[in-house]
Amino acid sequence: MNEQKSKTIRTLIPWFLATGVAWSLGFFYNVYYGGELSWLRRMYFQKIAIAESVTETPRLLIVGGSGAHYTIDSDLIEQELGIPVINLGLDGPIGLDVILPSVIDRVKPGDIVLLIPEYLLLLDNDGLGDRSTSFGVAIGRPGLGGIPVKQFLQEVIALGIPSLRAVAKSGVDAATQGEFTGYYSDPVSDKGDPTVVKERQQDWWKLPIKNSISQHSFERILQFNEEVEAKGGKLVLSLPWVYGSDTKRTLKNVEITADYLSKIAPTIYDRESLNIQDNVSYFADTHYHLMPEGRKVRAEQLVTELKPIIKSGNDN
C-alpha cells in the first residue's frame, strides 16, 4: 500500500511542477510585464517617484482614479498657482480603500491633497474593486485596504491565470510592434499626467448618476481627511467632471453627494452645472476622461476654485 502511494506521488510530482511553472509564468505576465496590471503597477511607481523627487512644499497632490489621471493639465495649474503639482491619479477599479492608503505616505506637511473621486468610487458600498487585491500584490503591499481573506486568496490564485483575450492581444502586439502594450503602458509626464490621448470609438450617451454617495465612501473619505491632517496636509475635495444626464434624479443625487462631501472638507465644483458637462467634444474615451482642450478648461476651473483656499491657508 505504501509503495502504491509512493508511486502515485511520484506520478503527480511532474504535474505539480508543471502547474507551478505555468502559474509563475502567468503571474509574471500579469504583474510584471504584459498584463494590464503590470502597466498600472509601473505607472504607480513612476508617479510615486515623481512625488518623492519634488521636495519643495507646499505641493498640490491630485488623487483619485482615472477620472483624476486623465482630466488634469498639471503644467497649467502649476503655472497659475505657483506651487508644484503632481498627478497621482490611478485607476477606479483599484477601489477607494486601496487608492487612498497607497498615496497617503507621500503627503508632507503643508501639502494640499485634491481628491477627485469619480462616481464609481463615490457610490461603491465596500471600497473595493476588481483590481484591489491584484494592485496591492503588484506594488508589494498585499492585503492593502483590508481585503477579506477568502477574496484575497481567490484573487491571488487568479493572478497566475492570464485571460485568453489578454494573451491574444499581447501576441498581436509582439508580432506587430515588437513589444507588449496596454491601456496604461504609455509614459507619463514629469508631473504624472498622461502623454497620449485615447479617443472614443463608440456612440455617446449621457451618464446618469443613480445614487448619492454611499455611507462607506463617506466614512472612508472622512478617515482620509484625518490621515492627511495627521501628516500636516490639507484635504480638498472636488466633484468630478462627467458627461452626464441632467435629469432631476441625477441632479438631486449629485447635490446630496456634494453636501455630504462638504461636511468632510472644502468641496469645490461649479454650483450651476454641478460639474455635469454637456459638451461632448471635451471628452476622450470615457464619460470622465478629457481631451487636451477639456483638460485646459477643467484646469482653469480648478485654479479659480483653489486660489481662495490656498490664500486662506497662507494667511493662517
PDB file of C-alpha atoms in Angstrom:
ATOM      1  CA  MET A   1       0.000   0.000   0.000  1.00  0.00           C
ATOM      2  CA  ASN A   2       2.805   2.395   0.901  1.00  0.00           C
ATOM      3  CA  GLU A   3       4.591   1.531  -2.318  1.00  0.00           C
ATOM      4  CA  GLN A   4       1.417   2.299  -4.295  1.00  0.00           C
ATOM      5  CA  LYS A   5       1.076   5.692  -2.563  1.00  0.00           C
ATOM      6  CA  SER A   6       4.710   6.486  -3.297  1.00  0.00           C
ATOM      7  CA  LYS A   7       4.212   5.604  -6.948  1.00  0.00           C
ATOM      8  CA  THR A   8       1.132   7.822  -7.129  1.00  0.00           C
ATOM      9  CA  ILE A   9       3.026  10.726  -5.548  1.00  0.00           C
ATOM     10  CA  ARG A  10       5.939  10.286  -7.967  1.00  0.00           C
ATOM     11  CA  THR A  11       3.456  10.337 -10.840  1.00  0.00           C
ATOM     12  CA  LEU A  12       1.847  13.558  -9.611  1.00  0.00           C
ATOM     13  CA  ILE A  13       5.069  15.455  -8.893  1.00  0.00           C
ATOM     14  CA  PRO A  14       5.700  16.401 -12.570  1.00  0.00           C
ATOM     15  CA  TRP A  15       2.134  17.687 -12.824  1.00  0.00           C
ATOM     16  CA  PHE A  16       2.540  19.818  -9.706  1.00  0.00           C
ATOM     17  CA  LEU A  17       5.820  21.179 -11.017  1.00  0.00           C
ATOM     18  CA  ALA A  18       4.321  21.952 -14.428  1.00  0.00           C
ATOM     19  CA  THR A  19       1.353  23.657 -12.782  1.00  0.00           C
ATOM     20  CA  GLY A  20       3.671  25.715 -10.566  1.00  0.00           C
ATOM     21  CA  VAL A  21       5.785  26.803 -13.520  1.00  0.00           C
ATOM     22  CA  ALA A  22       2.703  27.714 -15.569  1.00  0.00           C
ATOM     23  CA  TRP A  23       1.218  29.711 -12.685  1.00  0.00           C
ATOM     24  CA  SER A  24       4.526  31.514 -12.106  1.00  0.00           C
ATOM     25  CA  LEU A  25       4.754  32.494 -15.772  1.00  0.00           C
ATOM     26  CA  GLY A  26       1.171  33.737 -15.686  1.00  0.00           C
ATOM     27  CA  PHE A  27       1.876  35.709 -12.508  1.00  0.00           C
ATOM     28  CA  PHE A  28       4.964  37.292 -14.068  1.00  0.00           C
ATOM     29  CA  TYR A  29       2.969  38.228 -17.170  1.00  0.00           C
ATOM     30  CA  ASN A  30       0.081  39.740 -15.218  1.00  0.00           C
ATOM     31  CA  VAL A  31       2.088  41.590 -12.568  1.00  0.00           C
ATOM     32  CA  TYR A  32       5.454  42.475 -14.096  1.00  0.00           C
ATOM     33  CA  TYR A  33       5.286  42.591 -17.872  1.00  0.00           C
ATOM     34  CA  GLY A  34       2.498  42.240 -20.391  1.00  0.00           C
ATOM     35  CA  GLY A  35      -0.778  42.231 -18.463  1.00  0.00           C
ATOM     36  CA  GLU A  36      -2.764  45.414 -17.814  1.00  0.00           C
ATOM     37  CA  LEU A  37      -1.901  45.227 -14.122  1.00  0.00           C
ATOM     38  CA  SER A  38       1.795  45.375 -14.973  1.00  0.00           C
ATOM     39  CA  TRP A  39       1.344  48.725 -16.711  1.00  0.00           C
ATOM     40  CA  LEU A  40      -0.731  50.083 -13.856  1.00  0.00           C
ATOM     41  CA  ARG A  41       1.972  48.956 -11.432  1.00  0.00           C
ATOM     42  CA  ARG A  42       4.642  50.713 -13.478  1.00  0.00           C
ATOM     43  CA  MET A  43       2.593  53.919 -13.717  1.00  0.00           C
ATOM     44  CA  TYR A  44       2.049  53.933  -9.947  1.00  0.00           C
ATOM     45  CA  PHE A  45       5.760  53.656  -9.210  1.00  0.00           C
ATOM     46  CA  GLN A  46       6.545  56.358 -11.776  1.00  0.00           C
ATOM     47  CA  LYS A  47       4.144  58.713 -10.017  1.00  0.00           C
ATOM     48  CA  ILE A  48       5.470  57.841  -6.580  1.00  0.00           C
ATOM     49  CA  ALA A  49       8.999  58.540  -7.807  1.00  0.00           C
ATOM     50  CA  ILE A  50       7.877  61.958  -9.059  1.00  0.00           C
ATOM     51  CA  ALA A  51       6.292  62.733  -5.675  1.00  0.00           C
ATOM     52  CA  GLU A  52       9.477  61.704  -3.871  1.00  0.00           C
ATOM     53  CA  SER A  53      11.646  63.832  -6.161  1.00  0.00           C
ATOM     54  CA  VAL A  54       9.690  67.049  -5.571  1.00  0.00           C
ATOM     55  CA  THR A  55      10.785  68.240  -2.143  1.00  0.00           C
ATOM     56  CA  GLU A  56       9.526  71.826  -2.347  1.00  0.00           C
ATOM     57  CA  THR A  57       6.400  72.455  -0.302  1.00  0.00           C
ATOM     58  CA  PRO A  58       3.587  73.215  -0.337  1.00  0.00           C
ATOM     59  CA  ARG A  59       2.636  70.922  -3.212  1.00  0.00           C
ATOM     60  CA  LEU A  60      -0.703  70.105  -4.805  1.00  0.00           C
ATOM     61  CA  LEU A  61      -1.186  66.328  -4.910  1.00  0.00           C
ATOM     62  CA  ILE A  62      -4.083  65.234  -7.115  1.00  0.00           C
ATOM     63  CA  VAL A  63      -5.577  61.890  -6.081  1.00  0.00           C
ATOM     64  CA  GLY A  64      -8.310  59.664  -7.492  1.00  0.00           C
ATOM     65  CA  GLY A  65      -8.924  57.080 -10.190  1.00  0.00           C
ATOM     66  CA  SER A  66      -8.543  57.527 -13.926  1.00  0.00           C
ATOM     67  CA  GLY A  67     -11.103  60.342 -13.581  1.00  0.00           C
ATOM     68  CA  ALA A  68      -8.259  62.283 -11.994  1.00  0.00           C
ATOM     69  CA  HIS A  69      -5.390  60.856 -14.052  1.00  0.00           C
ATOM     70  CA  TYR A  70      -6.942  61.668 -17.439  1.00  0.00           C
ATOM     71  CA  THR A  71      -8.513  65.051 -16.590  1.00  0.00           C
ATOM     72  CA  ILE A  72      -5.669  67.236 -15.342  1.00  0.00           C
ATOM     73  CA  ASP A  73      -3.340  69.727 -17.006  1.00  0.00           C
ATOM     74  CA  SER A  74      -0.757  69.916 -14.232  1.00  0.00           C
ATOM     75  CA  ASP A  75       1.508  72.344 -16.090  1.00  0.00           C
ATOM     76  CA  LEU A  76      -1.261  74.918 -16.415  1.00  0.00           C
ATOM     77  CA  ILE A  77      -2.356  74.532 -12.785  1.00  0.00           C
ATOM     78  CA  GLU A  78       1.231  74.783 -11.538  1.00  0.00           C
ATOM     79  CA  GLN A  79       1.854  77.903 -13.612  1.00  0.00           C
ATOM     80  CA  GLU A  80      -1.277  79.623 -12.285  1.00  0.00           C
ATOM     81  CA  LEU A  81      -0.990  78.575  -8.633  1.00  0.00           C
ATOM     82  CA  GLY A  82       2.765  78.884  -8.327  1.00  0.00           C
ATOM     83  CA  ILE A  83       3.238  75.622  -6.444  1.00  0.00           C
ATOM     84  CA  PRO A  84       4.378  72.172  -7.659  1.00  0.00           C
ATOM     85  CA  VAL A  85       1.559  69.954  -8.936  1.00  0.00           C
ATOM     86  CA  ILE A  86       1.775  66.152  -9.013  1.00  0.00           C
ATOM     87  CA  ASN A  87      -0.892  63.983 -10.629  1.00  0.00           C
ATOM     88  CA  LEU A  88      -1.235  60.819  -8.512  1.00  0.00           C
ATOM     89  CA  GLY A  89      -4.470  59.713 -10.193  1.00  0.00           C
ATOM     90  CA  LEU A  90      -4.633  55.940 -10.722  1.00  0.00           C
ATOM     91  CA  ASP A  91      -7.491  53.642 -11.771  1.00  0.00           C
ATOM     92  CA  GLY A  92     -11.050  53.461 -10.420  1.00  0.00           C
ATOM     93  CA  PRO A  93     -11.285  49.630 -10.205  1.00  0.00           C
ATOM     94  CA  ILE A  94      -8.461  49.679  -7.650  1.00  0.00           C
ATOM     95  CA  GLY A  95     -11.120  50.921  -5.219  1.00  0.00           C
ATOM     96  CA  LEU A  96     -11.172  53.825  -2.787  1.00  0.00           C
ATOM     97  CA  ASP A  97      -9.990  51.673   0.132  1.00  0.00           C
ATOM     98  CA  VAL A  98      -6.788  50.816  -1.744  1.00  0.00           C
ATOM     99  CA  ILE A  99      -6.154  54.048  -3.664  1.00  0.00           C
ATOM    100  CA  LEU A 100      -6.125  56.231  -0.559  1.00  0.00           C
ATOM    101  CA  PRO A 101      -3.655  54.236   1.583  1.00  0.00           C
ATOM    102  CA  SER A 102      -1.419  53.748  -1.459  1.00  0.00           C
ATOM    103  CA  VAL A 103      -0.705  57.505  -1.604  1.00  0.00           C
ATOM    104  CA  ILE A 104      -1.071  58.769   1.977  1.00  0.00           C
ATOM    105  CA  ASP A 105       2.604  58.149   2.829  1.00  0.00           C
ATOM    106  CA  ARG A 106       3.628  60.700   0.188  1.00  0.00           C
ATOM    107  CA  VAL A 107       1.820  63.586   1.899  1.00  0.00           C
ATOM    108  CA  LYS A 108       4.172  66.109   3.519  1.00  0.00           C
ATOM    109  CA  PRO A 109       3.458  68.989   5.912  1.00  0.00           C
ATOM    110  CA  GLY A 110       1.938  71.897   4.009  1.00  0.00           C
ATOM    111  CA  ASP A 111       0.707  69.795   1.076  1.00  0.00           C
ATOM    112  CA  ILE A 112      -2.751  70.300  -0.383  1.00  0.00           C
ATOM    113  CA  VAL A 113      -4.325  66.985  -1.379  1.00  0.00           C
ATOM    114  CA  LEU A 114      -7.039  67.352  -4.011  1.00  0.00           C
ATOM    115  CA  LEU A 115      -9.185  64.216  -4.125  1.00  0.00           C
ATOM    116  CA  ILE A 116     -11.300  63.911  -7.285  1.00  0.00           C
ATOM    117  CA  PRO A 117     -13.246  60.653  -6.954  1.00  0.00           C
ATOM    118  CA  GLU A 118     -15.413  59.603  -9.883  1.00  0.00           C
ATOM    119  CA  TYR A 119     -18.896  58.315  -9.068  1.00  0.00           C
ATOM    120  CA  LEU A 120     -17.676  54.730  -9.484  1.00  0.00           C
ATOM    121  CA  LEU A 121     -15.775  55.351  -6.252  1.00  0.00           C
ATOM    122  CA  LEU A 122     -18.295  57.584  -4.512  1.00  0.00           C
ATOM    123  CA  LEU A 123     -21.223  55.189  -4.910  1.00  0.00           C
ATOM    124  CA  ASP A 124     -19.345  51.987  -4.046  1.00  0.00           C
ATOM    125  CA  ASN A 125     -20.504  50.182  -0.902  1.00  0.00           C
ATOM    126  CA  ASP A 126     -17.303  48.444   0.226  1.00  0.00           C
ATOM    127  CA  GLY A 127     -14.421  50.496  -1.175  1.00  0.00           C
ATOM    128  CA  LEU A 128     -13.031  47.585  -3.186  1.00  0.00           C
ATOM    129  CA  GLY A 129     -12.934  46.981  -6.919  1.00  0.00           C
ATOM    130  CA  ASP A 130     -11.874  44.395  -9.463  1.00  0.00           C
ATOM    131  CA  ARG A 131      -8.205  45.347  -9.102  1.00  0.00           C
ATOM    132  CA  SER A 132      -7.994  45.934  -5.354  1.00  0.00           C
ATOM    133  CA  THR A 133      -6.283  42.662  -4.446  1.00  0.00           C
ATOM    134  CA  SER A 134      -4.086  42.448  -7.520  1.00  0.00           C
ATOM    135  CA  PHE A 135      -2.878  46.052  -7.229  1.00  0.00           C
ATOM    136  CA  GLY A 136      -1.848  45.587  -3.601  1.00  0.00           C
ATOM    137  CA  VAL A 137       0.094  42.459  -4.514  1.00  0.00           C
ATOM    138  CA  ALA A 138       1.684  44.169  -7.526  1.00  0.00           C
ATOM    139  CA  ILE A 139       3.043  47.098  -5.504  1.00  0.00           C
ATOM    140  CA  GLY A 140       4.344  44.837  -2.747  1.00  0.00           C
ATOM    141  CA  ARG A 141       1.631  45.612  -0.200  1.00  0.00           C
ATOM    142  CA  PRO A 142      -0.648  42.534  -0.273  1.00  0.00           C
ATOM    143  CA  GLY A 143      -3.912  42.930   1.602  1.00  0.00           C
ATOM    144  CA  LEU A 144      -3.807  46.731   1.364  1.00  0.00           C
ATOM    145  CA  GLY A 145      -7.291  48.077   2.057  1.00  0.00           C
ATOM    146  CA  GLY A 146      -8.337  45.300   4.439  1.00  0.00           C
ATOM    147  CA  ILE A 147      -9.460  42.840   1.768  1.00  0.00           C
ATOM    148  CA  PRO A 148     -11.257  39.779   3.224  1.00  0.00           C
ATOM    149  CA  VAL A 149      -9.019  36.695   3.400  1.00  0.00           C
ATOM    150  CA  LYS A 150     -11.192  34.486   1.176  1.00  0.00           C
ATOM    151  CA  GLN A 151     -11.436  37.145  -1.526  1.00  0.00           C
ATOM    152  CA  PHE A 152      -7.713  37.813  -1.260  1.00  0.00           C
ATOM    153  CA  LEU A 153      -6.741  34.141  -1.736  1.00  0.00           C
ATOM    154  CA  GLN A 154      -9.132  33.627  -4.649  1.00  0.00           C
ATOM    155  CA  GLU A 155      -7.873  36.682  -6.480  1.00  0.00           C
ATOM    156  CA  VAL A 156      -4.192  35.933  -5.818  1.00  0.00           C
ATOM    157  CA  ILE A 157      -4.649  32.496  -7.386  1.00  0.00           C
ATOM    158  CA  ALA A 158      -6.250  34.180 -10.402  1.00  0.00           C
ATOM    159  CA  LEU A 159      -3.139  36.333 -10.852  1.00  0.00           C
ATOM    160  CA  GLY A 160      -1.359  33.294 -12.266  1.00  0.00           C
ATOM    161  CA  ILE A 161      -4.008  32.754 -14.933  1.00  0.00           C
ATOM    162  CA  PRO A 162      -3.888  35.327 -17.753  1.00  0.00           C
ATOM    163  CA  SER A 163      -7.090  35.798 -19.710  1.00  0.00           C
ATOM    164  CA  LEU A 164      -7.183  34.407 -23.243  1.00  0.00           C
ATOM    165  CA  ARG A 165      -8.062  37.864 -24.559  1.00  0.00           C
ATOM    166  CA  ALA A 166      -5.032  39.459 -22.864  1.00  0.00           C
ATOM    167  CA  VAL A 167      -2.650  36.780 -24.144  1.00  0.00           C
ATOM    168  CA  ALA A 168      -4.054  37.089 -27.673  1.00  0.00           C
ATOM    169  CA  LYS A 169      -3.592  40.866 -27.594  1.00  0.00           C
ATOM    170  CA  SER A 170      -0.041  40.500 -26.347  1.00  0.00           C
ATOM    171  CA  GLY A 171       0.690  38.059 -29.143  1.00  0.00           C
ATOM    172  CA  VAL A 172      -0.548  40.551 -31.730  1.00  0.00           C
ATOM    173  CA  ASP A 173       1.460  43.345 -30.061  1.00  0.00           C
ATOM    174  CA  ALA A 174       4.622  41.254 -30.100  1.00  0.00           C
ATOM    175  CA  ALA A 175       4.140  40.368 -33.764  1.00  0.00           C
ATOM    176  CA  THR A 176       3.260  43.870 -34.980  1.00  0.00           C
ATOM    177  CA  GLN A 177       5.128  46.171 -32.588  1.00  0.00           C
ATOM    178  CA  GLY A 178       7.849  44.013 -31.090  1.00  0.00           C
ATOM    179  CA  GLU A 179       6.647  44.692 -27.535  1.00  0.00           C
ATOM    180  CA  PHE A 180       3.608  44.347 -25.283  1.00  0.00           C
ATOM    181  CA  THR A 181       1.315  47.324 -24.717  1.00  0.00           C
ATOM    182  CA  GLY A 182      -1.731  48.128 -22.601  1.00  0.00           C
ATOM    183  CA  TYR A 183      -4.144  50.874 -21.644  1.00  0.00           C
ATOM    184  CA  TYR A 184      -1.727  52.302 -19.059  1.00  0.00           C
ATOM    185  CA  SER A 185       1.524  51.445 -20.847  1.00  0.00           C
ATOM    186  CA  ASP A 186       2.011  54.946 -22.277  1.00  0.00           C
ATOM    187  CA  PRO A 187       4.576  57.108 -20.443  1.00  0.00           C
ATOM    188  CA  VAL A 188       3.512  59.870 -18.071  1.00  0.00           C
ATOM    189  CA  SER A 189       4.861  63.415 -17.961  1.00  0.00           C
ATOM    190  CA  ASP A 190       7.268  64.707 -15.333  1.00  0.00           C
ATOM    191  CA  LYS A 191       4.200  65.713 -13.307  1.00  0.00           C
ATOM    192  CA  GLY A 192       2.369  62.400 -13.710  1.00  0.00           C
ATOM    193  CA  ASP A 193      -0.055  63.468 -16.451  1.00  0.00           C
ATOM    194  CA  PRO A 194      -0.857  61.133 -19.364  1.00  0.00           C
ATOM    195  CA  THR A 195       1.025  61.873 -22.585  1.00  0.00           C
ATOM    196  CA  VAL A 196      -1.262  60.039 -25.006  1.00  0.00           C
ATOM    197  CA  VAL A 197      -4.887  60.887 -25.842  1.00  0.00           C
ATOM    198  CA  LYS A 198      -7.307  57.988 -26.229  1.00  0.00           C
ATOM    199  CA  GLU A 199     -10.451  58.749 -28.237  1.00  0.00           C
ATOM    200  CA  ARG A 200     -13.806  57.018 -28.075  1.00  0.00           C
ATOM    201  CA  GLN A 201     -14.922  54.839 -30.977  1.00  0.00           C
ATOM    202  CA  GLN A 202     -18.456  54.078 -29.747  1.00  0.00           C
ATOM    203  CA  ASP A 203     -21.549  56.283 -29.622  1.00  0.00           C
ATOM    204  CA  TRP A 204     -22.007  58.583 -26.637  1.00  0.00           C
ATOM    205  CA  TRP A 205     -24.847  58.761 -24.139  1.00  0.00           C
ATOM    206  CA  LYS A 206     -25.240  60.973 -21.087  1.00  0.00           C
ATOM    207  CA  LEU A 207     -24.293  59.105 -17.939  1.00  0.00           C
ATOM    208  CA  PRO A 208     -26.995  59.041 -15.233  1.00  0.00           C
ATOM    209  CA  ILE A 209     -25.975  59.233 -11.567  1.00  0.00           C
ATOM    210  CA  LYS A 210     -28.391  56.784  -9.991  1.00  0.00           C
ATOM    211  CA  ASN A 211     -27.477  57.197  -6.330  1.00  0.00           C
ATOM    212  CA  SER A 212     -25.728  59.581  -3.971  1.00  0.00           C
ATOM    213  CA  ILE A 213     -22.520  58.929  -2.035  1.00  0.00           C
ATOM    214  CA  SER A 214     -22.517  55.669  -0.087  1.00  0.00           C
ATOM    215  CA  GLN A 215     -22.071  55.551   3.680  1.00  0.00           C
ATOM    216  CA  HIS A 216     -18.868  53.570   3.243  1.00  0.00           C
ATOM    217  CA  SER A 217     -17.315  56.101   0.869  1.00  0.00           C
ATOM    218  CA  PHE A 218     -18.307  58.976   3.128  1.00  0.00           C
ATOM    219  CA  GLU A 219     -16.665  57.318   6.138  1.00  0.00           C
ATOM    220  CA  ARG A 220     -13.533  56.342   4.199  1.00  0.00           C
ATOM    221  CA  ILE A 221     -13.021  59.873   2.864  1.00  0.00           C
ATOM    222  CA  LEU A 222     -13.670  61.217   6.366  1.00  0.00           C
ATOM    223  CA  GLN A 223     -10.910  58.910   7.626  1.00  0.00           C
ATOM    224  CA  PHE A 224      -8.637  60.033   4.784  1.00  0.00           C
ATOM    225  CA  ASN A 225      -9.151  63.649   5.842  1.00  0.00           C
ATOM    226  CA  GLU A 226      -7.931  62.733   9.327  1.00  0.00           C
ATOM    227  CA  GLU A 227      -4.930  60.914   7.850  1.00  0.00           C
ATOM    228  CA  VAL A 228      -4.000  63.885   5.657  1.00  0.00           C
ATOM    229  CA  GLU A 229      -4.292  66.295   8.584  1.00  0.00           C
ATOM    230  CA  ALA A 230      -2.141  63.999  10.729  1.00  0.00           C
ATOM    231  CA  LYS A 231       0.543  64.333   8.040  1.00  0.00           C
ATOM    232  CA  GLY A 232       0.298  68.114   8.236  1.00  0.00           C
ATOM    233  CA  GLY A 233      -1.576  68.433   4.938  1.00  0.00           C
ATOM    234  CA  LYS A 234      -4.947  69.830   3.935  1.00  0.00           C
ATOM    235  CA  LEU A 235      -7.599  67.858   2.056  1.00  0.00           C
ATOM    236  CA  VAL A 236      -9.751  69.483  -0.624  1.00  0.00           C
ATOM    237  CA  LEU A 237     -12.493  67.556  -2.417  1.00  0.00           C
ATOM    238  CA  SER A 238     -13.847  68.109  -5.904  1.00  0.00           C
ATOM    239  CA  LEU A 239     -16.816  66.704  -7.753  1.00  0.00           C
ATOM    240  CA  PRO A 240     -15.578  65.095 -10.968  1.00  0.00           C
ATOM    241  CA  TRP A 241     -16.339  66.405 -14.402  1.00  0.00           C
ATOM    242  CA  VAL A 242     -18.655  63.965 -16.136  1.00  0.00           C
ATOM    243  CA  TYR A 243     -20.536  63.892 -19.429  1.00  0.00           C
ATOM    244  CA  GLY A 244     -23.762  63.266 -17.606  1.00  0.00           C
ATOM    245  CA  SER A 245     -27.500  63.349 -17.573  1.00  0.00           C
ATOM    246  CA  ASP A 246     -29.348  66.466 -16.408  1.00  0.00           C
ATOM    247  CA  THR A 247     -32.422  64.628 -15.129  1.00  0.00           C
ATOM    248  CA  LYS A 248     -33.874  65.600 -11.758  1.00  0.00           C
ATOM    249  CA  ARG A 249     -32.725  62.327 -10.249  1.00  0.00           C
ATOM    250  CA  THR A 250     -29.116  62.822 -11.354  1.00  0.00           C
ATOM    251  CA  LEU A 251     -29.014  66.443 -10.204  1.00  0.00           C
ATOM    252  CA  LYS A 252     -30.516  65.562  -6.837  1.00  0.00           C
ATOM    253  CA  ASN A 253     -28.018  62.746  -6.256  1.00  0.00           C
ATOM    254  CA  VAL A 254     -25.095  64.992  -7.161  1.00  0.00           C
ATOM    255  CA  GLU A 255     -26.369  67.753  -4.850  1.00  0.00           C
ATOM    256  CA  ILE A 256     -26.699  65.282  -1.960  1.00  0.00           C
ATOM    257  CA  THR A 257     -23.193  63.967  -2.650  1.00  0.00           C
ATOM    258  CA  ALA A 258     -21.745  67.475  -2.693  1.00  0.00           C
ATOM    259  CA  ASP A 259     -23.478  68.321   0.590  1.00  0.00           C
ATOM    260  CA  TYR A 260     -22.045  65.242   2.297  1.00  0.00           C
ATOM    261  CA  LEU A 261     -18.551  65.844   0.955  1.00  0.00           C
ATOM    262  CA  SER A 262     -18.649  69.431   2.215  1.00  0.00           C
ATOM    263  CA  LYS A 263     -19.140  68.056   5.736  1.00  0.00           C
ATOM    264  CA  ILE A 264     -15.699  66.440   5.452  1.00  0.00           C
ATOM    265  CA  ALA A 265     -13.522  69.094   3.802  1.00  0.00           C
ATOM    266  CA  PRO A 266     -13.750  72.096   1.444  1.00  0.00           C
ATOM    267  CA  THR A 267     -15.534  70.850  -1.658  1.00  0.00           C
ATOM    268  CA  ILE A 268     -15.125  72.638  -4.982  1.00  0.00           C
ATOM    269  CA  TYR A 269     -17.397  72.472  -8.019  1.00  0.00           C
ATOM    270  CA  ASP A 270     -19.452  74.735 -10.239  1.00  0.00           C
ATOM    271  CA  ARG A 271     -22.660  75.490  -8.341  1.00  0.00           C
ATOM    272  CA  GLU A 272     -24.719  75.853 -11.512  1.00  0.00           C
ATOM    273  CA  SER A 273     -23.621  72.839 -13.517  1.00  0.00           C
ATOM    274  CA  LEU A 274     -22.590  70.629 -10.569  1.00  0.00           C
ATOM    275  CA  ASN A 275     -19.666  69.707 -12.867  1.00  0.00           C
ATOM    276  CA  ILE A 276     -22.055  67.839 -15.176  1.00  0.00           C
ATOM    277  CA  GLN A 277     -20.931  68.722 -18.686  1.00  0.00           C
ATOM    278  CA  ASP A 278     -22.909  68.686 -21.917  1.00  0.00           C
ATOM    279  CA  ASN A 279     -20.069  69.500 -24.338  1.00  0.00           C
ATOM    280  CA  VAL A 280     -19.114  66.062 -25.587  1.00  0.00           C
ATOM    281  CA  SER A 281     -16.137  67.451 -27.518  1.00  0.00           C
ATOM    282  CA  TYR A 282     -14.338  67.881 -24.188  1.00  0.00           C
ATOM    283  CA  PHE A 283     -14.399  64.136 -23.556  1.00  0.00           C
ATOM    284  CA  ALA A 284     -11.996  61.476 -24.782  1.00  0.00           C
ATOM    285  CA  ASP A 285     -12.774  57.760 -24.450  1.00  0.00           C
ATOM    286  CA  THR A 286     -14.977  57.683 -21.329  1.00  0.00           C
ATOM    287  CA  HIS A 287     -17.527  59.884 -19.559  1.00  0.00           C
ATOM    288  CA  TYR A 288     -14.722  61.129 -17.264  1.00  0.00           C
ATOM    289  CA  HIS A 289     -11.560  61.272 -19.384  1.00  0.00           C
ATOM    290  CA  LEU A 290     -10.880  64.546 -21.141  1.00  0.00           C
ATOM    291  CA  MET A 291      -9.361  65.699 -24.395  1.00  0.00           C
ATOM    292  CA  PRO A 292      -6.478  68.212 -24.130  1.00  0.00           C
ATOM    293  CA  GLU A 293      -8.831  71.168 -24.615  1.00  0.00           C
ATOM    294  CA  GLY A 294     -11.174  69.804 -21.959  1.00  0.00           C
ATOM    295  CA  ARG A 295      -8.255  69.405 -19.551  1.00  0.00           C
ATOM    296  CA  LYS A 296      -7.318  73.051 -20.022  1.00  0.00           C
ATOM    297  CA  VAL A 297     -10.847  74.257 -19.297  1.00  0.00           C
ATOM    298  CA  ARG A 298     -11.055  71.930 -16.305  1.00  0.00           C
ATOM    299  CA  ALA A 299      -7.655  73.130 -15.055  1.00  0.00           C
ATOM    300  CA  GLU A 300      -8.737  76.757 -15.294  1.00  0.00           C
ATOM    301  CA  GLN A 301     -11.826  75.974 -13.214  1.00  0.00           C
ATOM    302  CA  LEU A 302      -9.714  74.216 -10.576  1.00  0.00           C
ATOM    303  CA  VAL A 303      -7.293  77.136 -10.423  1.00  0.00           C
ATOM    304  CA  THR A 304     -10.148  79.581  -9.822  1.00  0.00           C
ATOM    305  CA  GLU A 305     -11.622  77.372  -7.107  1.00  0.00           C
ATOM    306  CA  LEU A 306      -8.319  76.549  -5.404  1.00  0.00           C
ATOM    307  CA  LYS A 307      -6.843  80.062  -5.219  1.00  0.00           C
ATOM    308  CA  PRO A 308      -9.034  81.236  -2.283  1.00  0.00           C
ATOM    309  CA  ILE A 309      -8.280  78.011  -0.367  1.00  0.00           C
ATOM    310  CA  ILE A 310      -4.535  78.361  -0.878  1.00  0.00           C
ATOM    311  CA  LYS A 311      -4.627  82.050   0.033  1.00  0.00           C
ATOM    312  CA  SER A 312      -6.606  81.273   3.180  1.00  0.00           C
ATOM    313  CA  GLY A 313      -4.009  78.673   4.151  1.00  0.00           C
ATOM    314  CA  ASN A 314      -1.168  81.099   3.583  1.00  0.00           C
ATOM    315  CA  ASP A 315      -2.880  83.757   5.717  1.00  0.00           C
ATOM    316  CA  ASN A 316      -3.187  81.412   8.702  1.00  0.00           C
TER     317      ASN A 316
END
